[in-house]
Amino acid sequence: MLSFKRYPTMVALTLTLSVPTAYTAELEEVIVTAQKREQSLQDVSVAVTAVGAEDLLRGNIKSIEDLQTRVPGVTFGNDFSFAKLFIRGVGLNSSFAGIDPSVALHVDGAVVAQASAQFASLFDLERVEALRGPQGTLYGRNATGGSINLITAKPTQNFSGYTNLSIGGSDLSYGLDSALSGPLTDSTLGRVAVHYQHHDGYGIHTGSGKDIDDLNVIATRAHLQFKFSEDVDLLLSGEYAKEDDHSKSVHFIAPMFPVPPQPNLRALGLPNVLVNSRNVGGDFRPSFESETWSSTATLTWQLSDSVSLKSLTNYREFDDQLVQDFDVSDTVNGGFPPAATSTMQLQAIGDEQFSEELQFIYEGNKLRGIAAAYYLQESIDSLVLLGRDPVNFPERSRVVVPATLDVDAWAVFANFTYAFNDLFSLKAGARYSAEERTVENHFGVASPVDPAAVFDPVRRASRDYSDFSPEIGIELRPNADIMLYATYSEGFKSGTANLGERVPNLVNPETIENYEAGIKSRLLRDTLLLNLAAFKYKVEDAQYDRTYAITVPPFYAARLENAATTDGRGMELETSWLATDRFRLSLTGTYYHIRFDRFLSQNPINPALFGPGGSSLPPEDLAGNSPRNTPDWTAELSATYEWPLTSGASLALTAAAAARDKQYYTEFNDEITGQDDYTLYDANLLYTAPGGKLTLNLWGKNLSDEMVVSGVYVTSTARTITGTYLPPRTYGATVGYKF
């Protein structure tokens, strides 16, 4: 039997050839704002994918994690409640606060600055846009890997709204999404949306018998739009979200050393561990809490038919707390006085950010583009406690790491395109960035005889950074249905500090040089969309946490360094074919060759480090290894068939398969820290009642119930390799009503 996992291209060809061709319909045009102005998706000379509200609803896509099966080049994982969002092999390589994500997340143009805050719920959205490659000349915040943009639904001129109620199993889930929109006065519009999502745990905490990896999220968003005149518009937006559950903790994968080189390097949880299980042990049940407040003011002033000004002001607060046991077993390690084997961890992060972006937007007959100035002020507070009971007795913690990072950043940037004629356009852009970062920490450690942690002196460090990043490109349009483009761009991610280090260490910036060429086309009388992109890049001074062996417990120390140079190249395909007015087939895929060109580091799970002469072993040469979260190939195939019923209702059946090659979650590419190739199967059946107001969607995800590792972390404190998993098989029904 042929497997889609091994033969994605053959399956796509077979499905294509089996469908009769009839050109009685056209693909809808997708409008995006990826370049800060409304454009057809096919007219944007950037690799960008858009997922609309209807597709989000049909696929029951509720989180950014769900997007990775819909958007080529995107992978998403997590460890220690840090979102590991990667595009084209570029992403966050640390599990400590203070390091900026390489892939930016924007909500209506305002950045979500920290990776721990990127677990956004996708509700009441108009669409999601995913841009691949550096985006510094278009967006206020630097992004070397790309950007995920959430465009929320805005107030409407007419009174409208909807309610979607969901229920599913076998782990009971239920949810509510509802919105109400319309005019409040002749010149004022409003919209309010609420979101609630709950599911029971995918696993059990063996010590208490209670759920883990459950979910309990509530969120709301409100817009108030004032139309002062036909030319002046003010949109005020507010958002609140809260999560309180037992998710995001790690699971046991394996001991660091199956045969420990020393007795004290034995995994501390043995033998009370569960291998390859959704259940976990632990001295206490793991827990996670987060809370977000955000407010945004967007003022738009249309000065003329071709010139507009926009001010985007945002304030955001975020707090979270994760509690977990590193040894993920019911073996109790540590006590009071603090013991060297305490493995319970509390991690708390607070982030407060303010940003202002002023945009000048020009839309002429031949010249169009944006010039902008940007300012960001951010304050990050981090607290890590390691001890027997860090929640109830924080003063008894063995390790105490309070730290802060203050960021002041500003930038000016521009991106313009000039059309010499209908055939040829030239695009040019540039960005200048400047940042000041100040880090402070107060590290404390307790020995087994100390009554409490003994703190180091307060340590403080500060550093300034600056960068100039250009972009230049061409666009060729041989006819109205085809665009070819080529672009050279550079990107910059500021130097920073790891807030988990004992001695503050502000590293150099991470930079990227990217070459990209592509074609965007609508063929066969607008029934076939065919987009191809090819790229080649080099990342220099990539920021990595490097782990070093030491001779005393916990036997390891970590340090943030500009450790690597990465060379990447690849191709991306996006196609959508409207075979008939009832049948649609879509295929996306990537093929990448992304490898380290320079990277020397010690592997923390190499037992030779602790054998004779281990202290003199040279670091391993990782050149040729793959970065984290970067499969060599991916393929996503979906088919939708719609048919009308005699009653005036309609049915639409969608089936989808998403396949991924093997990927690794550490730079050492050890088999135990990777995930073999896999395929996820999803399906849904959508019933739409006559008139289109009432819908019933039956959906299922990961139908073959694959157990997929989404992230791996080597926890040296417990001598344990731990990880997180994608959700198991889920299914349910969503009833919707709109008016």
XYZ file of C-alpha atoms in Angstrom:
739
model
C 0.000 0.000 0.000
C 1.272 3.475 -0.858
C 1.612 5.890 2.047
C 1.082 9.629 1.742
C 3.974 9.959 4.146
C 6.345 8.561 1.537
C 4.648 9.517 -1.717
C 2.948 12.934 -1.308
C 3.555 13.920 -4.931
C 2.052 10.704 -6.308
C -1.085 11.139 -4.202
C -1.511 14.701 -5.401
C -1.129 13.607 -9.035
C -3.595 10.763 -8.635
C -6.238 13.032 -7.131
C -5.683 15.637 -9.787
C -6.089 13.217 -12.682
C -9.240 11.686 -11.261
C -11.236 14.919 -11.255
C -13.147 16.051 -14.356
C -12.284 19.534 -15.562
C -14.892 22.252 -15.972
C -14.131 25.955 -15.964
C -17.427 27.324 -14.745
C -16.113 29.213 -11.718
C -13.166 31.355 -10.639
C -11.009 31.445 -7.528
C -11.852 34.328 -5.231
C -9.334 37.134 -4.972
C -7.632 37.338 -1.560
C -6.866 40.848 -0.263
C -4.007 41.250 2.233
C -2.198 44.117 3.967
C 1.195 42.416 4.187
C 2.894 45.550 2.777
C 0.841 47.984 4.928
C -1.649 48.664 2.132
C -4.494 46.666 0.633
C -3.324 44.478 -2.246
C -4.281 41.289 -3.958
C -2.275 38.397 -2.524
C -1.043 37.718 -6.052
C 0.313 41.265 -6.377
C 2.602 41.115 -3.321
C 6.255 40.402 -4.121
C 6.761 38.630 -0.805
C 6.254 34.967 0.124
C 3.006 35.298 2.079
C 0.164 32.934 2.916
C -3.287 34.082 4.013
C -5.775 31.960 5.980
C -9.262 33.467 6.056
C -11.974 33.353 8.708
C -13.941 30.641 6.892
C -10.916 28.333 6.686
C -10.157 28.938 10.379
C -13.716 27.931 11.247
C -13.845 24.871 8.991
C -10.557 23.499 10.290
C -11.316 24.349 13.938
C -8.039 26.299 14.004
C -7.846 27.894 17.440
C -4.135 28.565 17.980
C -0.940 29.417 16.147
C 0.157 25.822 16.741
C -2.721 24.719 14.488
C -1.459 26.960 11.662
C 1.645 24.872 10.993
C -0.406 22.369 8.983
C -1.856 25.195 6.847
C 1.122 27.492 6.213
C 4.244 26.253 4.387
C 7.543 26.821 6.138
C 6.057 27.325 9.613
C 6.746 25.048 12.579
C 5.578 25.596 16.126
C 6.573 23.932 19.367
C 7.013 24.863 22.997
C 9.056 24.188 26.069
C 8.981 25.969 29.424
C 5.977 27.964 28.110
C 8.088 29.632 25.400
C 6.577 29.519 21.923
C 9.100 28.061 19.483
C 7.853 29.658 16.270
C 10.107 28.955 13.271
C 9.903 30.020 9.621
C 12.378 28.591 7.116
C 14.548 27.243 9.931
C 14.892 30.612 11.692
C 13.415 30.873 15.173
C 13.991 31.104 18.914
C 16.816 28.898 20.218
C 16.520 29.617 23.946
C 14.191 28.737 26.803
C 14.902 31.776 28.948
C 13.295 35.199 29.069
C 14.990 38.163 27.436
C 15.748 36.786 23.971
C 13.554 38.211 21.212
C 11.737 35.771 18.933
C 13.099 35.631 15.381
C 9.542 35.385 14.049
C 7.404 38.359 15.040
C 3.739 38.141 15.986
C 1.587 41.198 15.260
C -2.027 41.866 16.224
C -3.457 44.576 13.950
C 0.074 45.829 13.359
C 1.157 45.946 17.035
C 3.940 43.533 17.989
C 3.713 40.904 20.743
C 7.298 41.245 21.876
C 8.030 38.119 23.947
C 7.876 34.453 22.915
C 6.098 33.514 26.152
C 3.188 35.740 25.046
C 2.887 34.211 21.549
C 0.388 31.502 22.534
C -2.414 33.595 21.060
C -5.964 32.306 20.715
C -7.267 32.858 17.198
C -10.739 34.310 17.619
C -12.891 36.831 15.743
C -10.304 37.267 13.014
C -10.700 38.484 9.466
C -7.614 36.517 8.427
C -4.101 35.428 9.377
C -1.150 36.437 7.204
C 2.183 34.609 7.388
C 5.161 36.373 5.766
C 8.364 34.414 5.209
C 11.792 36.030 5.259
C 13.152 39.264 6.836
C 10.529 42.022 7.209
C 12.429 44.977 8.700
C 11.478 47.532 6.020
C 7.743 46.943 6.475
C 7.211 46.466 10.210
C 8.182 48.380 13.316
C 9.808 45.439 15.107
C 12.746 43.542 13.645
C 11.998 40.068 12.301
C 14.757 37.956 10.761
C 12.629 34.861 10.127
C 9.253 36.335 9.204
C 6.035 37.598 10.697
C 2.646 36.166 11.659
C -0.012 38.885 11.432
C -3.408 38.528 13.076
C -5.942 40.858 11.463
C -8.996 41.095 13.692
C -12.562 41.599 12.449
C -13.515 45.280 12.620
C -16.809 47.095 13.331
C -19.371 46.970 10.534
C -21.694 49.607 9.101
C -24.677 47.279 9.543
C -25.819 45.450 12.651
C -24.402 41.921 12.543
C -23.025 39.168 14.699
C -22.555 35.463 15.193
C -22.327 32.730 17.822
C -20.440 29.442 17.469
C -20.858 26.713 20.084
C -18.504 23.706 20.050
C -18.465 20.408 21.890
C -16.112 17.477 21.406
C -14.530 14.378 22.893
C -13.166 11.904 23.911
C -11.426 14.279 26.268
C -14.419 16.540 26.812
C -14.032 19.893 25.114
C -16.394 22.789 24.679
C -16.095 26.338 23.528
C -17.895 29.541 22.653
C -17.079 32.226 20.105
C -19.447 35.133 19.726
C -19.329 38.666 18.327
C -21.713 41.608 17.982
C -21.025 44.519 15.637
C -22.751 47.584 14.266
C -23.354 51.338 14.449
C -23.715 53.090 17.799
C -24.347 56.549 16.328
C -24.137 58.018 12.827
C -20.369 58.399 13.219
C -19.476 55.701 15.748
C -19.198 51.952 15.220
C -18.568 49.227 17.767
C -17.708 45.560 17.969
C -17.264 43.188 20.879
C -16.184 39.544 20.762
C -15.798 36.844 23.404
C -13.937 33.551 23.286
C -13.980 30.643 25.710
C -12.227 27.330 25.210
C -11.981 24.327 27.527
C -10.854 20.766 27.140
C -10.110 18.059 29.659
C -6.567 16.816 30.026
C -4.805 14.744 27.398
C -2.939 13.034 30.228
C -2.948 12.366 33.973
C -0.663 13.507 36.778
C 0.076 10.145 38.377
C 0.675 11.562 41.838
C -2.762 13.174 42.172
C -4.766 11.349 39.486
C -5.852 14.717 38.052
C -5.698 16.049 34.494
C -2.674 17.603 32.835
C -2.411 19.185 29.377
C -5.922 20.485 29.793
C -6.985 23.940 28.612
C -9.049 26.720 30.135
C -8.908 30.030 28.237
C -11.184 33.054 28.238
C -10.612 36.132 26.088
C -12.494 39.197 24.924
C -11.822 41.994 22.470
C -13.640 45.274 21.825
C -13.336 47.866 19.053
C -14.734 51.390 19.068
C -14.412 53.262 15.777
C -14.958 57.016 15.456
C -15.436 58.402 11.957
C -14.762 62.086 12.501
C -15.087 62.737 8.773
C -14.661 60.899 5.493
C -10.909 61.391 5.864
C -10.223 60.971 9.603
C -10.811 57.742 11.485
C -9.890 56.599 15.011
C -10.065 52.945 16.036
C -9.718 52.140 19.755
C -9.141 48.473 20.561
C -8.869 46.597 23.844
C -8.140 42.941 24.525
C -8.013 40.749 27.614
C -7.061 37.072 27.836
C -6.559 34.681 30.743
C -5.419 31.070 30.870
C -5.525 28.946 34.030
C -4.863 25.236 33.581
C -2.221 22.500 33.775
C -0.668 22.701 30.326
C 2.798 23.367 28.855
C 4.750 21.213 31.300
C 7.310 18.713 30.033
C 7.013 14.913 29.737
C 9.648 12.237 30.255
C 11.403 11.178 27.040
C 14.549 9.409 28.275
C 17.376 9.635 30.818
C 20.303 11.784 29.703
C 22.588 8.807 30.174
C 21.159 5.284 29.767
C 24.421 4.105 31.358
C 25.528 6.951 33.679
C 29.282 7.660 33.609
C 29.005 8.549 37.312
C 26.415 7.472 39.921
C 25.364 11.070 40.561
C 24.505 11.497 36.863
C 21.690 8.960 37.048
C 18.289 10.389 36.078
C 16.773 11.456 39.398
C 13.252 10.279 38.596
C 14.128 6.668 37.893
C 12.461 4.233 38.118
C 9.162 6.106 38.669
C 8.876 7.564 35.172
C 6.585 6.994 32.204
C 8.352 6.742 28.840
C 6.535 7.966 25.702
C 3.401 8.710 27.676
C 0.968 11.607 27.867
C 0.885 11.013 31.632
C 3.542 12.502 33.924
C 4.627 12.235 37.509
C 5.891 15.011 39.716
C 6.075 16.074 43.353
C 3.129 18.360 42.589
C 0.644 18.656 39.764
C 2.090 20.995 37.099
C 0.244 24.268 36.563
C 0.218 27.208 34.170
C -1.339 30.660 34.433
C -1.153 33.655 32.120
C -2.918 36.998 31.787
C -2.758 39.605 29.014
C -4.036 43.167 28.757
C -3.679 45.152 25.555
C -4.976 48.469 24.233
C -4.367 49.995 20.807
C -5.258 53.324 19.209
C -5.076 53.541 15.401
C -5.576 57.019 13.918
C -5.854 57.235 10.119
C -5.901 60.546 8.235
C -6.448 60.482 4.464
C -4.750 63.694 3.314
C -5.516 63.127 -0.358
C -6.349 60.377 -2.803
C -2.715 59.288 -2.729
C -1.390 60.290 0.709
C -2.407 59.093 4.167
C -0.936 59.237 7.656
C -1.392 56.607 10.333
C -0.513 56.506 14.017
C -0.443 53.117 15.749
C -0.128 53.302 19.558
C -0.084 50.137 21.654
C 0.302 49.230 25.330
C 0.481 45.597 26.426
C 0.964 43.801 29.745
C 1.641 40.092 30.077
C 2.246 37.843 33.086
C 2.633 34.087 33.307
C 3.705 31.413 35.777
C 4.687 27.813 35.069
C 5.275 25.218 37.809
C 6.677 21.793 36.940
C 8.928 19.027 38.216
C 12.039 18.529 36.090
C 12.353 14.847 36.945
C 8.664 14.313 35.890
C 8.346 11.447 38.360
C 6.660 10.788 41.680
C 10.090 10.386 43.249
C 10.465 13.195 45.793
C 13.836 14.861 45.406
C 15.060 17.506 47.790
C 13.838 18.851 51.073
C 14.701 21.492 53.640
C 17.391 22.604 54.167
C 17.711 22.911 50.375
C 19.060 19.788 48.780
C 21.237 19.537 45.706
C 18.588 17.335 44.083
C 15.603 19.683 44.298
C 13.866 19.505 40.904
C 10.629 21.485 41.321
C 10.744 24.653 39.213
C 8.692 27.846 39.236
C 9.141 30.228 36.335
C 7.343 33.589 36.331
C 7.602 36.240 33.603
C 6.174 39.731 33.518
C 6.354 41.891 30.408
C 5.227 45.484 29.944
C 5.588 47.133 26.560
C 4.665 50.406 24.884
C 5.077 51.098 21.181
C 4.332 53.937 18.782
C 4.510 53.747 15.004
C 3.963 56.725 12.674
C 3.389 55.830 9.035
C 3.390 57.894 5.847
C 1.652 55.896 3.094
C 1.744 56.937 -0.548
C -0.387 55.388 -3.308
C 0.365 57.065 -6.647
C -0.071 55.901 -10.195
C 3.528 54.715 -10.451
C 5.000 55.122 -6.961
C 3.578 53.429 -3.873
C 4.968 52.558 -0.478
C 5.489 53.465 3.167
C 7.904 55.489 5.287
C 7.665 55.149 9.065
C 9.216 55.854 12.439
C 8.940 53.400 15.336
C 9.575 53.418 19.094
C 9.373 50.548 21.595
C 9.872 50.608 25.356
C 9.794 47.257 27.115
C 10.427 46.019 30.647
C 10.800 42.279 31.320
C 10.826 40.739 34.800
C 11.849 37.123 35.227
C 11.921 34.921 38.318
C 13.129 31.319 38.392
C 12.935 29.261 41.592
C 14.238 25.728 41.996
C 13.326 23.931 45.194
C 11.141 21.417 46.981
C 7.991 23.599 47.023
C 8.662 26.932 45.272
C 4.985 27.931 45.273
C 4.268 27.717 49.002
C 7.799 28.088 50.366
C 9.784 30.218 47.885
C 12.225 31.222 50.614
C 13.350 27.587 50.822
C 14.356 27.391 47.155
C 17.776 25.988 46.315
C 18.257 28.371 43.380
C 16.710 31.844 43.083
C 17.180 33.845 39.865
C 15.418 37.239 39.805
C 16.351 39.328 36.756
C 15.116 42.284 34.714
C 15.736 43.548 31.199
C 14.841 47.062 30.018
C 14.678 47.812 26.303
C 14.541 51.164 24.532
C 14.382 50.771 20.758
C 13.669 53.081 17.869
C 13.822 52.739 14.115
C 13.069 54.516 10.857
C 12.248 52.498 7.765
C 10.848 52.820 4.273
C 9.738 50.553 1.450
C 8.650 51.887 -1.962
C 7.872 50.373 -5.345
C 8.078 52.333 -8.604
C 6.341 50.989 -11.731
C 8.259 52.106 -14.805
C 5.568 50.525 -16.990
C 3.082 47.662 -16.915
C 5.936 45.172 -17.244
C 8.681 46.325 -14.875
C 8.716 47.666 -11.296
C 11.607 48.388 -8.952
C 11.291 47.974 -5.175
C 13.699 49.490 -2.652
C 13.679 49.789 1.108
C 15.923 50.417 4.078
C 15.827 50.401 7.863
C 17.958 51.955 10.570
C 17.583 50.478 14.064
C 18.995 51.578 17.407
C 18.492 49.907 20.789
C 19.695 50.193 24.357
C 19.389 47.168 26.638
C 20.030 47.058 30.373
C 20.038 43.807 32.335
C 20.151 43.299 36.099
C 20.116 40.119 38.153
C 20.558 38.937 41.731
C 21.475 35.245 41.651
C 21.040 33.194 44.825
C 22.126 29.628 45.634
C 21.674 27.566 48.800
C 23.837 24.641 49.841
C 22.446 21.659 51.788
C 23.496 23.316 55.067
C 22.250 26.843 54.335
C 18.963 27.960 55.922
C 18.218 30.028 52.800
C 19.758 31.063 49.510
C 22.907 33.157 49.645
C 22.726 35.913 47.036
C 25.449 37.285 44.818
C 25.845 41.057 44.655
C 23.419 42.722 42.267
C 24.957 42.635 38.815
C 24.079 45.110 36.080
C 25.151 45.500 32.450
C 24.101 47.781 29.605
C 24.852 47.953 25.900
C 23.817 49.897 22.797
C 23.129 48.351 19.395
C 22.515 49.775 15.926
C 22.050 48.411 12.427
C 21.313 49.416 8.834
C 19.361 46.882 6.756
C 18.652 47.449 3.041
C 16.238 45.758 0.642
C 16.028 45.895 -3.136
C 13.934 43.962 -5.606
C 12.316 43.830 -9.019
C 8.856 42.841 -10.219
C 8.007 41.651 -13.735
C 4.426 41.306 -14.991
C 4.358 39.761 -18.472
C 0.557 39.839 -18.272
C -2.218 40.546 -15.770
C -2.152 36.986 -14.395
C 1.571 36.432 -13.790
C 4.122 38.229 -11.634
C 7.780 37.292 -11.266
C 9.908 38.873 -8.557
C 13.401 38.805 -7.091
C 14.509 40.410 -3.823
C 17.636 40.894 -1.746
C 17.029 41.822 1.891
C 18.823 41.935 5.208
C 17.469 41.509 8.716
C 18.610 42.249 12.256
C 17.721 40.858 15.674
C 19.170 42.902 18.509
C 21.769 41.589 20.878
C 20.381 40.749 24.292
C 20.908 38.769 27.500
C 19.663 35.455 28.840
C 17.889 36.267 32.115
C 18.725 32.837 33.520
C 22.489 33.388 33.616
C 24.395 34.048 36.814
C 26.557 36.771 35.257
C 24.808 39.166 32.828
C 26.086 38.674 29.309
C 24.878 40.931 26.494
C 25.675 39.249 23.178
C 25.979 40.620 19.648
C 23.059 40.986 17.245
C 21.925 38.159 14.970
C 21.801 39.097 11.262
C 20.534 37.551 8.035
C 21.170 38.115 4.332
C 18.366 36.734 2.190
C 17.957 36.252 -1.567
C 14.519 35.311 -2.852
C 12.863 34.839 -6.241
C 9.364 33.730 -7.034
C 6.416 33.574 -9.361
C 2.758 34.234 -8.581
C 0.186 33.242 -11.165
C -3.498 32.680 -11.816
C -3.975 30.283 -14.719
C -6.638 28.281 -16.549
C -9.148 31.136 -16.650
C -8.583 32.005 -12.988
C -9.240 28.470 -11.761
C -5.623 27.604 -10.854
C -3.445 29.525 -8.415
C 0.216 28.566 -8.681
C 2.844 30.289 -6.516
C 6.502 29.307 -6.243
C 9.266 30.837 -4.136
C 12.966 29.995 -3.916
C 15.360 31.447 -1.367
C 18.940 31.371 -0.169
C 20.124 32.950 3.072
C 22.943 33.149 5.569
C 22.378 33.801 9.285
C 25.443 35.037 11.138
C 26.052 35.323 14.885
C 22.972 33.226 15.614
C 22.035 33.447 19.296
C 22.103 30.063 21.049
C 22.129 28.859 24.631
C 25.231 26.695 24.951
C 25.538 24.166 27.774
C 28.878 23.385 29.398
C 29.856 20.522 31.663
C 31.171 21.491 35.109
C 32.563 19.336 37.904
C 30.034 20.119 40.654
C 26.223 19.793 40.872
C 24.186 20.389 38.821
C 27.186 19.517 36.562
C 26.126 21.928 33.824
C 26.054 25.654 33.161
C 24.404 27.505 30.261
C 25.481 30.658 28.501
C 23.948 32.659 25.649
C 26.431 33.122 22.813
C 26.627 34.108 19.161
C 27.447 30.516 18.477
C 26.504 29.672 14.905
C 26.418 30.552 11.235
C 23.610 28.962 9.226
C 23.262 28.551 5.463
C 19.787 27.901 4.114
C 18.196 27.397 0.745
C 14.900 25.976 -0.361
C 11.740 26.103 -2.421
C 8.075 26.569 -1.504
C 4.971 25.679 -3.479
C 1.395 26.862 -3.013
C -1.340 25.764 -5.397
C -5.114 25.853 -5.367
C -7.193 24.430 -8.211
C -10.912 24.983 -8.631
C -11.510 21.910 -10.755
C -15.261 22.533 -10.962
C -17.619 24.915 -9.246
C -17.959 22.208 -6.566
C -14.494 20.710 -6.192
C -11.333 22.439 -4.962
C -7.896 20.900 -4.491
C -4.981 22.581 -2.696
C -1.369 21.481 -2.360
C 1.442 23.231 -0.515
C 4.938 21.976 0.058
C 8.482 22.921 0.992
C 11.894 21.479 0.286
C 14.726 22.905 2.380
C 18.439 22.342 2.776
C 19.281 24.331 5.907
C 22.474 23.455 7.732
C 24.976 24.917 10.164
C 28.073 26.249 8.460
C 29.853 26.977 11.748
C 28.901 25.726 15.210
C 31.190 24.316 17.900
C 29.592 23.140 21.141
C 29.667 20.428 23.754
C 26.792 17.971 23.697
C 25.341 17.753 27.237
C 24.284 14.115 26.740
C 27.753 12.941 25.709
C 28.896 10.668 28.585
C 32.545 11.075 27.560
C 32.475 14.574 29.077
C 32.448 12.922 32.507
C 34.908 10.138 31.798
C 38.691 10.179 31.921
C 39.990 13.309 30.215
C 36.469 14.635 29.745
C 37.393 18.131 30.853
C 39.859 18.422 27.971
C 37.539 17.171 25.230
C 37.189 19.684 22.387
C 33.697 20.865 21.443
C 31.842 18.948 18.760
C 31.772 20.351 15.230
C 28.089 20.663 14.317
C 28.662 21.918 10.775
C 26.257 20.068 8.499
C 23.616 19.558 11.187
C 20.079 20.888 10.818
C 18.741 23.699 13.021
C 15.895 22.971 15.391
C 12.323 22.584 14.159
C 13.388 22.354 10.511
C 12.259 19.318 8.483
C 13.856 18.976 5.049
C 10.452 18.667 3.400
C 6.791 19.172 4.162
C 3.616 18.625 2.128
C 0.006 19.537 2.831
C -2.816 18.312 0.607
C -6.486 19.198 1.032
C -9.593 18.606 -1.053
C -13.050 20.159 -0.646
C -16.203 19.025 -2.388
C -19.376 21.083 -2.092
C -22.830 20.130 -3.255
C -26.194 21.883 -3.025
C -29.265 20.230 -1.552
C -32.757 20.565 -2.987
C -33.866 22.393 0.164
C -31.506 25.272 -0.601
C -28.980 24.071 1.959
C -25.462 22.865 1.109
C -22.835 20.412 2.290
C -19.051 20.751 2.033
C -16.662 17.910 2.811
C -12.960 18.673 3.353
C -10.181 16.157 3.889
C -6.576 17.167 4.544
C -3.238 15.464 5.100
C -0.096 17.193 6.373
C 3.210 15.310 6.163
C 6.589 16.301 7.611
C 10.054 14.891 7.327
C 12.180 14.088 10.357
C 13.139 17.088 12.477
C 15.326 17.678 15.503
C 14.787 19.834 18.588
C 18.421 20.396 19.519
C 21.316 21.426 17.320
C 23.143 18.137 18.039
C 20.664 16.142 15.914
C 20.634 13.176 18.320
C 17.966 10.604 17.496
C 16.514 10.796 21.009
C 15.931 14.555 20.683
C 14.148 14.370 17.324
C 10.799 13.434 15.821
C 10.526 10.945 12.968
C 8.558 11.811 9.837
C 4.807 11.755 10.338
C 1.468 12.554 8.690
C -1.556 14.178 10.324
C -5.034 13.665 8.848
C -7.895 16.120 9.398
C -11.436 16.243 8.020
C -14.642 18.203 8.411
C -18.201 18.165 7.061
C -19.921 21.557 6.959
C -23.714 21.856 6.636
C -25.094 25.303 5.743
C -28.848 25.781 6.138
C -30.957 27.657 3.564
C -30.186 31.360 3.755
C -26.653 30.737 5.060
C -27.283 31.835 8.645
C -27.197 28.460 10.411
C -24.225 26.072 10.115
C -23.211 22.730 11.587
C -19.561 21.703 11.288
C -18.445 18.174 12.188
C -14.670 18.113 12.511
C -11.825 15.792 13.402
C -8.095 16.456 13.793
C -5.146 14.075 13.955
C -7.564 11.299 13.043
C -4.920 8.564 13.155
C -4.006 9.662 16.715
C -0.297 10.202 16.066
C 1.856 10.919 19.099
C 4.118 13.709 17.863
C 6.878 15.344 19.885
C 6.696 19.131 19.434
C 9.703 20.153 21.514
C 12.562 18.638 23.525
C 14.557 20.049 26.417
C 17.523 18.455 28.187
C 17.011 19.229 31.879
C 20.464 18.830 33.367
C 19.133 19.475 36.883
C 17.279 16.140 36.789
C 19.603 14.381 34.254
C 16.498 13.917 32.126
C 15.481 14.468 28.503
C 11.976 15.915 28.482
C 9.552 17.076 25.813
C 6.101 18.259 24.849
C 3.558 16.722 22.464
C 1.092 17.864 19.838
C -2.556 17.124 20.765
C -3.908 13.601 20.220
C -6.953 12.811 18.093
C -9.743 15.328 18.726
C -13.205 15.556 17.214
C -16.414 17.430 17.740
C -19.204 19.562 16.350
C -19.628 23.321 16.053
C -23.055 24.905 15.662
C -23.007 28.440 14.337
C -25.563 31.162 13.758
C -24.860 34.517 12.149
C -27.016 37.512 11.353
